[in-house]
Tab-separated table of C-alpha atoms in Angstrom:
chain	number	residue	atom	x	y	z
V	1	UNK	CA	26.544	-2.478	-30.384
V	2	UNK	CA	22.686	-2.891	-30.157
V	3	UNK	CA	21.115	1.033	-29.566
V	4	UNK	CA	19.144	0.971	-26.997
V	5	UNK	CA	15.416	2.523	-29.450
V	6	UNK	CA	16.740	-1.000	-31.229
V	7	UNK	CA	16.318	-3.182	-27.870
V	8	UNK	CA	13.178	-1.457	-26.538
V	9	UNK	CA	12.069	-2.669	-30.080
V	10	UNK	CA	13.205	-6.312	-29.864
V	11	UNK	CA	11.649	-6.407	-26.293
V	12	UNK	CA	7.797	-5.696	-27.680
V	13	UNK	CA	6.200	-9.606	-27.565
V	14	UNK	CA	5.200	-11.339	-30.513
V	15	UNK	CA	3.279	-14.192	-28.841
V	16	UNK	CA	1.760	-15.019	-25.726
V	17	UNK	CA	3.455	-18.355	-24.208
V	18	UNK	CA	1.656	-19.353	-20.951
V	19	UNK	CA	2.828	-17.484	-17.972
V	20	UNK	CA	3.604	-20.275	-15.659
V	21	UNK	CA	6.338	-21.259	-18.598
V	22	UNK	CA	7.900	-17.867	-18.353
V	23	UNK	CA	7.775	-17.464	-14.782
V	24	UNK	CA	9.426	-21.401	-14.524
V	25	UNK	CA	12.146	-19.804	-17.447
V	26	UNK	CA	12.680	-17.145	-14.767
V	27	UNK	CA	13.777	-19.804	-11.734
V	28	UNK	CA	10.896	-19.683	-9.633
V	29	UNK	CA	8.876	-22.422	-8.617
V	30	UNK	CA	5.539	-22.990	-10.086
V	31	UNK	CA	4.219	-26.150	-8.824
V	32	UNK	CA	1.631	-24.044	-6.492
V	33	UNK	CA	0.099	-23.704	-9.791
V	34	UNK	CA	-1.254	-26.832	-10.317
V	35	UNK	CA	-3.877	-25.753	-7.875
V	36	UNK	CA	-6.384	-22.923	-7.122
V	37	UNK	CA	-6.669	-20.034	-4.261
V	38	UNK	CA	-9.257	-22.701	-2.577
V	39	UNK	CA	-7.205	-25.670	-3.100
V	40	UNK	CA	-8.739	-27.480	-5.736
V	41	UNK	CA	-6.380	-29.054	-8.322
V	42	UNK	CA	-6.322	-27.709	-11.952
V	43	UNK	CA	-5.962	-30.417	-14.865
V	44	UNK	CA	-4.016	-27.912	-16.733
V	45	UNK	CA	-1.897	-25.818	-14.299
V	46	UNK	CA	-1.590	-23.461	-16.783
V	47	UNK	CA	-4.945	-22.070	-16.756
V	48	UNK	CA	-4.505	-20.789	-13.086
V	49	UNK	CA	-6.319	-17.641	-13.120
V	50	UNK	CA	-5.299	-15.726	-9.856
V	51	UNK	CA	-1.678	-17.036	-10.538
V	52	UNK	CA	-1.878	-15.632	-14.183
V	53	UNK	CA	-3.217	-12.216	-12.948
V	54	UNK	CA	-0.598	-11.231	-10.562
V	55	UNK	CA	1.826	-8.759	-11.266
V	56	UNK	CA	4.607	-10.013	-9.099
V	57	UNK	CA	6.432	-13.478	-9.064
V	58	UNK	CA	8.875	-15.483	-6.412
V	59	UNK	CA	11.194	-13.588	-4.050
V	60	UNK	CA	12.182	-14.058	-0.313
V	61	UNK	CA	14.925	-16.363	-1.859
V	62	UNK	CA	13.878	-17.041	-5.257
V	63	UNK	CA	13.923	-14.905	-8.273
V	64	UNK	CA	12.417	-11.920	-8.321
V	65	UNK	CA	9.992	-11.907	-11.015
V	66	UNK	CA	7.837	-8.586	-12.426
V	67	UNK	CA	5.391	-7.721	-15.068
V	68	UNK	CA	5.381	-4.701	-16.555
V	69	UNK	CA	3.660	-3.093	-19.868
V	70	UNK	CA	5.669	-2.787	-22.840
V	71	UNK	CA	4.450	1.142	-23.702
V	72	UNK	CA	6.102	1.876	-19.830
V	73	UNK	CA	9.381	1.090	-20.741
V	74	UNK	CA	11.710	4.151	-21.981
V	75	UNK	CA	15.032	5.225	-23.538
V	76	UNK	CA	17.165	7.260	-21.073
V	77	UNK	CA	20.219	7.745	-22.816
V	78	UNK	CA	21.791	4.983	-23.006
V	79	UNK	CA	20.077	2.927	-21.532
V	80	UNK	CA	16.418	1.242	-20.669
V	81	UNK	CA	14.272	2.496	-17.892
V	82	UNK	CA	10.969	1.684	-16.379
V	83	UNK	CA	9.849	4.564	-13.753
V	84	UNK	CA	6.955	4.199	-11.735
V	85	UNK	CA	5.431	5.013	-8.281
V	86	UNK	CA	3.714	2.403	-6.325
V	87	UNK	CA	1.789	4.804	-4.055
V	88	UNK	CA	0.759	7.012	-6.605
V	89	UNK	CA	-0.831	4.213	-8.431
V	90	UNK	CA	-2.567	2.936	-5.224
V	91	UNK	CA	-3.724	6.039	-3.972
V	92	UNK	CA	-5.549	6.337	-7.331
V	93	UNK	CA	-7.140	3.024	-6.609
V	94	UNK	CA	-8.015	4.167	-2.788
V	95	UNK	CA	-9.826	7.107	-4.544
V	96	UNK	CA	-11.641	4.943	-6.838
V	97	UNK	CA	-12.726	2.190	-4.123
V	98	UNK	CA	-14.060	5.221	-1.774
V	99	UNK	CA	-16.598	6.823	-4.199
V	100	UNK	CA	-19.654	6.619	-3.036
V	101	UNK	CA	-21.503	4.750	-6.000
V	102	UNK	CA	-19.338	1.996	-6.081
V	103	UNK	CA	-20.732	-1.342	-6.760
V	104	UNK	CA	-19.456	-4.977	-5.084
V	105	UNK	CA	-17.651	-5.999	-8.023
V	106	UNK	CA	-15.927	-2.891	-8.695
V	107	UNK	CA	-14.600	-2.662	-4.850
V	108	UNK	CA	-13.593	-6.428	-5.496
V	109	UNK	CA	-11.620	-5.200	-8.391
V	110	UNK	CA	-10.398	-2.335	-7.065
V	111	UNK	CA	-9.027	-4.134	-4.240
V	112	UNK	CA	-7.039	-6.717	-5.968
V	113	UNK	CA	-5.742	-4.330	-7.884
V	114	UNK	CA	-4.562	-2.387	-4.650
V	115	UNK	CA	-3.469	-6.122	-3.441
V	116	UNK	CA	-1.395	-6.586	-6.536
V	117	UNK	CA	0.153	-2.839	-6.278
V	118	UNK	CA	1.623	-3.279	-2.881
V	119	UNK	CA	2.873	-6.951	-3.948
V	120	UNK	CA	4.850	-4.948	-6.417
V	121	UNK	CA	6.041	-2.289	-3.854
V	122	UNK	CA	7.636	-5.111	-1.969
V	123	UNK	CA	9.513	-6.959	-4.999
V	124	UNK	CA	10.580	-3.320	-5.956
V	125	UNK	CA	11.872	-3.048	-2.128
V	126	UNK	CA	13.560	-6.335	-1.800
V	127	UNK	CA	15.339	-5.768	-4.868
V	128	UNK	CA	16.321	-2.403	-3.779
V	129	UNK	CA	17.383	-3.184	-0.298
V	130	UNK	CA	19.372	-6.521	-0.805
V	131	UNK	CA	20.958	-5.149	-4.367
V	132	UNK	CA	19.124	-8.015	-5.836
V	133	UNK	CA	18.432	-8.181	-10.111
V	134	UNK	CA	15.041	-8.725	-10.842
V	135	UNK	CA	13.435	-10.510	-13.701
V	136	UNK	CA	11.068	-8.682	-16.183
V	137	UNK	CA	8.046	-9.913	-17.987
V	138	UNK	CA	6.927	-7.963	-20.828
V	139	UNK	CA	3.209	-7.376	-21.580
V	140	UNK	CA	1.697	-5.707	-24.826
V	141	UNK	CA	-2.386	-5.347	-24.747
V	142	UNK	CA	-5.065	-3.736	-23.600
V	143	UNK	CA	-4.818	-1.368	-20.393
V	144	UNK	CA	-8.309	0.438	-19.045
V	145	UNK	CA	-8.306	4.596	-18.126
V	146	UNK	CA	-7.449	5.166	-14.972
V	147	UNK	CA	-11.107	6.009	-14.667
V	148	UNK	CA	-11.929	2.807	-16.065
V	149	UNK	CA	-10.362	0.369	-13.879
V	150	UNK	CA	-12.890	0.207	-11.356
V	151	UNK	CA	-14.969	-1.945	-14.384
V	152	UNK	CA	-12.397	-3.066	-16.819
V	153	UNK	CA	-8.937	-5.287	-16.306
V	154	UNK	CA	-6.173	-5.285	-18.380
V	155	UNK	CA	-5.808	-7.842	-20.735
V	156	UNK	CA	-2.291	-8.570	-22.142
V	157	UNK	CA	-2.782	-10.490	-25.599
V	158	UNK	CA	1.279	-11.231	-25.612
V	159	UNK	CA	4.187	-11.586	-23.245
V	160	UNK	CA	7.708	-12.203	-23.050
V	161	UNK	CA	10.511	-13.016	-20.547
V	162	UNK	CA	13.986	-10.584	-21.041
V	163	UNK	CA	16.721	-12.490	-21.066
V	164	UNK	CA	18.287	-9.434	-19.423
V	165	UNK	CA	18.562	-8.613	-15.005
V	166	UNK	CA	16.815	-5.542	-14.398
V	167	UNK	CA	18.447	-3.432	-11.228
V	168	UNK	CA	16.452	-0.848	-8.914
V	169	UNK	CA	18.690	1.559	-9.460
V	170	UNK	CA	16.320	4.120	-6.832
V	171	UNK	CA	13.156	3.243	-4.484
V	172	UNK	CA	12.198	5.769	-2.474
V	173	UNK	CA	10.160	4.293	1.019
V	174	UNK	CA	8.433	7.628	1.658
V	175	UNK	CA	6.866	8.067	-1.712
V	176	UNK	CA	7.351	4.753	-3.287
V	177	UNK	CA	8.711	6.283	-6.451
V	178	UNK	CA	11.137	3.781	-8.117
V	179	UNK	CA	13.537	3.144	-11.343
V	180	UNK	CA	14.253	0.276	-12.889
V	181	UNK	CA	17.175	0.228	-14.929
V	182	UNK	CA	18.013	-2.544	-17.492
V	183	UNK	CA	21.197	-4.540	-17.311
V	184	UNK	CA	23.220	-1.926	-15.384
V	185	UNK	CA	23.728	-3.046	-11.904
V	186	UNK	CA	23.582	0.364	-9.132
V	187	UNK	CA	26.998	1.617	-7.911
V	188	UNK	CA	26.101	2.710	-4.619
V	189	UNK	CA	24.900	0.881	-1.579
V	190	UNK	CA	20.948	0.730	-0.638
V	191	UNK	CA	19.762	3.274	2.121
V	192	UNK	CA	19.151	0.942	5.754
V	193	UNK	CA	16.093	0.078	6.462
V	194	UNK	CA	14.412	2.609	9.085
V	195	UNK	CA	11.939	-0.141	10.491
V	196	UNK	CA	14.690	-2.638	11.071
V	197	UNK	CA	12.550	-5.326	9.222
V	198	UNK	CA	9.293	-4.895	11.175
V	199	UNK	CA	6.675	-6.665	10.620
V	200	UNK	CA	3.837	-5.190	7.918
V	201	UNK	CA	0.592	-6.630	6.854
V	202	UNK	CA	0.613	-5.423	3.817
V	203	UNK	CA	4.659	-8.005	2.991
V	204	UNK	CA	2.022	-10.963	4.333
V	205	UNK	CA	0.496	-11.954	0.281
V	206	UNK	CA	-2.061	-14.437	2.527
V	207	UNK	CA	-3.281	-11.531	4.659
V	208	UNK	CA	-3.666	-9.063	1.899
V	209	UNK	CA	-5.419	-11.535	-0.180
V	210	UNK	CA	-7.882	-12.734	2.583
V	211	UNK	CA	-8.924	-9.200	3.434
V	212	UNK	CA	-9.261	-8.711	-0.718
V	213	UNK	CA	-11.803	-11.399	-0.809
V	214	UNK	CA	-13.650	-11.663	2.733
V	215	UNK	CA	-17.211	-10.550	2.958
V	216	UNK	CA	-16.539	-7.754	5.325
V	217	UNK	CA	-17.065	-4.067	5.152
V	218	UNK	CA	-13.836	-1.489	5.383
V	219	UNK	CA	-14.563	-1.014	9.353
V	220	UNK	CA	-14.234	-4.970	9.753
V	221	UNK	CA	-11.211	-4.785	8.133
V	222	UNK	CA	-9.646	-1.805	9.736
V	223	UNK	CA	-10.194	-3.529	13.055
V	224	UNK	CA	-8.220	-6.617	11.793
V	225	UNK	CA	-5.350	-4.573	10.433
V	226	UNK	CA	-5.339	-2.666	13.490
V	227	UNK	CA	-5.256	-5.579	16.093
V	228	UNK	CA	-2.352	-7.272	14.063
V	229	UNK	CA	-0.540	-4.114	13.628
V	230	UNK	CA	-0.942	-2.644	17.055
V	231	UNK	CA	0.716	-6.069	18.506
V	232	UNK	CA	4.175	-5.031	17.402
V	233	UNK	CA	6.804	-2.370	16.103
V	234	UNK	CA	4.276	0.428	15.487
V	235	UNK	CA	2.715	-0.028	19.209
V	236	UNK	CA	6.627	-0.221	20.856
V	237	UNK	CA	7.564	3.382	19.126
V	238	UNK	CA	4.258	4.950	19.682
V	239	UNK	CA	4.439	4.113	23.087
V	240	UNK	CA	7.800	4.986	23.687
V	241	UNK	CA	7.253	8.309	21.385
V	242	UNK	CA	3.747	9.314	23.787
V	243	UNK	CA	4.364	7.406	27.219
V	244	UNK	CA	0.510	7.540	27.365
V	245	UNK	CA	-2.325	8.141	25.783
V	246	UNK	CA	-2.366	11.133	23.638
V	247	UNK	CA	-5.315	13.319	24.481
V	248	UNK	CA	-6.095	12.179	27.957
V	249	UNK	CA	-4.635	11.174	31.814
V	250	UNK	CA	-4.121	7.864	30.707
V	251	UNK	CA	-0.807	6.058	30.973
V	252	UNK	CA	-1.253	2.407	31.665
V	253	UNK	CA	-0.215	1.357	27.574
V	254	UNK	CA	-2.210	-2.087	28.228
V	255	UNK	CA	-5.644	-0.371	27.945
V	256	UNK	CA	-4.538	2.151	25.149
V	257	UNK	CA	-4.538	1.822	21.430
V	258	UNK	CA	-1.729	1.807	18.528
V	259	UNK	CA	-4.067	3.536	16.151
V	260	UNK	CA	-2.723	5.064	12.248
V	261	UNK	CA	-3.613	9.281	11.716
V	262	UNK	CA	-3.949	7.987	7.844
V	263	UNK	CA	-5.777	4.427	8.322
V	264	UNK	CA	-3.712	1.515	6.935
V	265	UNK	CA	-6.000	0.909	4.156
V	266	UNK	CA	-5.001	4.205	2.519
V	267	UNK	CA	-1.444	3.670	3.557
V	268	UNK	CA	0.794	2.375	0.260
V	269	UNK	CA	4.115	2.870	1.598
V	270	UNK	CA	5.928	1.587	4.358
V	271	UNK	CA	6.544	4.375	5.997
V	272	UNK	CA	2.795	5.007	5.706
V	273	UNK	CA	2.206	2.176	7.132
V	274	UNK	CA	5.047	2.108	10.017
V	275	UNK	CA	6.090	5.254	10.112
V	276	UNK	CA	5.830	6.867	14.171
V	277	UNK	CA	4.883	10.127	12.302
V	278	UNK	CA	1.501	8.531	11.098
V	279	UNK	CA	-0.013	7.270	14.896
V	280	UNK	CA	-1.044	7.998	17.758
V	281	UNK	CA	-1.489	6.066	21.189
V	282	UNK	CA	-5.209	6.479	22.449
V	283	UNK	CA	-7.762	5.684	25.065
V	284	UNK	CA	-10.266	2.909	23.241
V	285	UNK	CA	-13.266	6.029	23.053
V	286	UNK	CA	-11.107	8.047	21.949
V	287	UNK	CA	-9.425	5.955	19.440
V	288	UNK	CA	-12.841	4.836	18.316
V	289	UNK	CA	-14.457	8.316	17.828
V	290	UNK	CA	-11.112	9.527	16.097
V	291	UNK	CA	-11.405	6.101	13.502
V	292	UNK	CA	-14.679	6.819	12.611
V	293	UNK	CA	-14.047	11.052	11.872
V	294	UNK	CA	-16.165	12.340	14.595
V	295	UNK	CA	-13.116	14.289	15.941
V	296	UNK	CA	-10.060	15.584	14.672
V	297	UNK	CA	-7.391	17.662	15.536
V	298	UNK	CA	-6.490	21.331	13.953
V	299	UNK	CA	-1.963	21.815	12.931
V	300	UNK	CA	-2.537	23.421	16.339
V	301	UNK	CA	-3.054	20.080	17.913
V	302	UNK	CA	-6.531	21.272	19.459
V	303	UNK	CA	-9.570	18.845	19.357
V	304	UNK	CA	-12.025	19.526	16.778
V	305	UNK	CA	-15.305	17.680	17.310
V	306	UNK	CA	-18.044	17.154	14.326
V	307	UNK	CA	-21.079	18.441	14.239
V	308	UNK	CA	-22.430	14.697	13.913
V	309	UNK	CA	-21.477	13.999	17.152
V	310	UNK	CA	-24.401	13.803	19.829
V	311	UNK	CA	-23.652	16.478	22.140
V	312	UNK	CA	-25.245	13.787	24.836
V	313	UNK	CA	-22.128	11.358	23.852
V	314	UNK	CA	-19.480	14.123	24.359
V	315	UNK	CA	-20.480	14.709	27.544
V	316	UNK	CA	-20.720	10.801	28.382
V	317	UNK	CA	-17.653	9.933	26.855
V	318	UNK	CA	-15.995	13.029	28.676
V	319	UNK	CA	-15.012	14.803	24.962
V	320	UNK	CA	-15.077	18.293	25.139
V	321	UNK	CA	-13.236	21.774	23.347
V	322	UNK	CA	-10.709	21.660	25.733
V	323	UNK	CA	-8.359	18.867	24.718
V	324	UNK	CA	-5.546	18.694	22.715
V	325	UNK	CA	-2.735	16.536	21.976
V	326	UNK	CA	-0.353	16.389	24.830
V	327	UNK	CA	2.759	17.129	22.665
V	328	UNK	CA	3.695	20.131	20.562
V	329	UNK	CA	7.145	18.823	19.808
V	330	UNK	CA	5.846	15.876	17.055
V	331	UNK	CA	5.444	18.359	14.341
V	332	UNK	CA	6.026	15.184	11.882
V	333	UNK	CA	2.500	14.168	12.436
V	334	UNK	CA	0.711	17.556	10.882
V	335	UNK	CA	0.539	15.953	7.342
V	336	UNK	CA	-1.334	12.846	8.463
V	337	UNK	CA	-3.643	15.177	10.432
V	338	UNK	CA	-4.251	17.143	7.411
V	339	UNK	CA	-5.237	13.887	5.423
V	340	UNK	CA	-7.065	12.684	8.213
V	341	UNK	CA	-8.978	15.469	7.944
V	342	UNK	CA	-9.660	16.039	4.777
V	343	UNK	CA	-10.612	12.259	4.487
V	344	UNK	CA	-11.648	10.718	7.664
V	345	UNK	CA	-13.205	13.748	9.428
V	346	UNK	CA	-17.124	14.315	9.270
V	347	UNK	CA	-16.592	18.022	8.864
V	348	UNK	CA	-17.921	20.410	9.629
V	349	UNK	CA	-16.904	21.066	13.031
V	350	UNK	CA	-19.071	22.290	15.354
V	351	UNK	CA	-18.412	25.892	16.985
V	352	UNK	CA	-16.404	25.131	20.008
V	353	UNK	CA	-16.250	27.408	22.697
V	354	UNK	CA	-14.697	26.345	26.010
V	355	UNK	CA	-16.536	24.754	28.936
């Protein structure tokens, strides 16, 4: 019987075959590689740079296919394990792309990277929920510091495809934390999934790559995410959940506004990104002055308004101390409030006193 410090040994690559010939080894189809992202054929399909760079291979019927660094794998007793937590990793990468200083190629970078990251949430997720195996490519190179990746990529000088299934034997859809457990199927049943399937942005590999590459700033791109996401499951259960909008009069729900506590882009799971607990239904000015952080709202639910707000447009847009959100009984939404201020708001807030 092979030990299992004598397999994570025999699994460390030797030599770096193409990647389209391991992914083809794996069962998935690899005749998209023959051309580029813009369509233009490739004399030697093998030399497919965005194909080579991703992370994540086939699914939604095929093979699930994922890369993973040779110094991540472990020995847990008897067995191999690779642990990980996809939003972890792209919260990181959210905290990298928002500094300040950061410069056109490094958000270009950084946002691949965060494309990639929740392309691997989702293989980790169909595996998980359909008790699928998944195939595992093993890379041994060079991997930036975390503070590095902004600047560098990692480069993997070797590779090899496991002859062994890999199983999810947990994923965890509120803080993405998985484990990946090699050749040793799970023995119980996945949890349901509490979306029903719904439709997210982030499963759509087109839409997350356009919004990677398009020349548009994060606002543009909020606005997209929001008028695709607002169109569907999140709108229905935030408009059941508020039966109006939730800081003013309003209740006719075709001129209010699915909008996310913790905006999409710094979602990284689904229930992030889905999740009733992270929206709220609003009136457009409303929505739009909450998007942007000129108000917020204390664990009390009571409207706090920045100090960068023109006390000229409160009174215009009808803003004042006074409001709050209509419901006390959605106590579920208080974390997203706290991120949303910490991270969104334009603090500080300006001394309120009743009108």
């Amino acid at each position: 019987m092979t030990l299992p410090n004598e397999v994570l040994l025999a699994l460390r690559p030797t030599h770096s075959p193409p990647v389209r010939q391991l992914i083809e080894q794996a069962g998935v189809d690899v005749s998209g590689w023959a051309v580029d992202k813009n369509g233009e054929e490739i004399p030697n399909p093998n030399t497919n740079t965005y194909k080579n760079s991703q992370w994540t291979f086939g699914g939604s019927g095929e093979p699930i296919v994922v890369c993973v660094w040779w110094k991540d794998l472990a020995v847990k007793g008897d067995h191999l394990s690779h642990d990980g937590s996809s939003k972890g990793y792209s919260k990181d990468l959210g905290n990298a792309l928002a500094a300040p200083d950061r410069t056109s190629s490094e958000a270009q970078r950084l946002r691949g990277k965060i494309v990639k990251a929740h392309a691997f949430d989702r293989a980790v997720y169909e595996a998980s929920s359909k008790e699928l195996p998944l195939r595992m490519v093993v890379l041994d190179g060079e991997t930036p510091d975390e503070e590095d990746s902004a600047q560098v990529s990692a480069r993997a000088s070797k590779r090899l495809l496991d002859d062994a299934d890999w199983y999810a034997h947990t994923y965890d859809p509120f803080s993405g934390n998985y484990e990946l457990v090699r050749g040793i199927p799970p023995v119980h049943a996945p949890p349901p999934d509490p979306f029903g399937g719904a439709e997210d942005p982030a499963e759509d590999p087109a839409f997350q790559q356009f919004l990677a590459d398009a020349p548009l700033s994060e606002t543009e791109k909020d606005a997209l995410i929001k008028a695709r996401v607002g169109q569907g499951w999140f709108r229905d259960v935030l408009v059941k959940r508020w039966r109006g909008c939730a800081v003013t009069n309003c209740t006719d729900s075709a001129l209010l506004i699915a909008s996310h506590i913790l905006p999409w882009r710094l979602c990284t799971t689904r229930v992030e990104r889905l999740g009733v607990s992270n929206g709220l239904l609003l009136a457009p000015h409303i929505d739009k002055a909450f998007d942007i952080g000129l108000i917020s709202f204390d664990d009390a639910f009571r409207i706090l308004i920045s100090e960068k707000m023109r006390k000229g447009d409160e009174i215009a847009l009808n803003i004042h101390p006074g409001m709050t959100l209509k419901s006390r009984e959605h106590s579920d939404i208080r974390p997203f409030l706290k991120r949303h201020r910490e991270e969104i708001f334009q603090a500080p807030a300006r001394v309120l006193t009743t009108r």
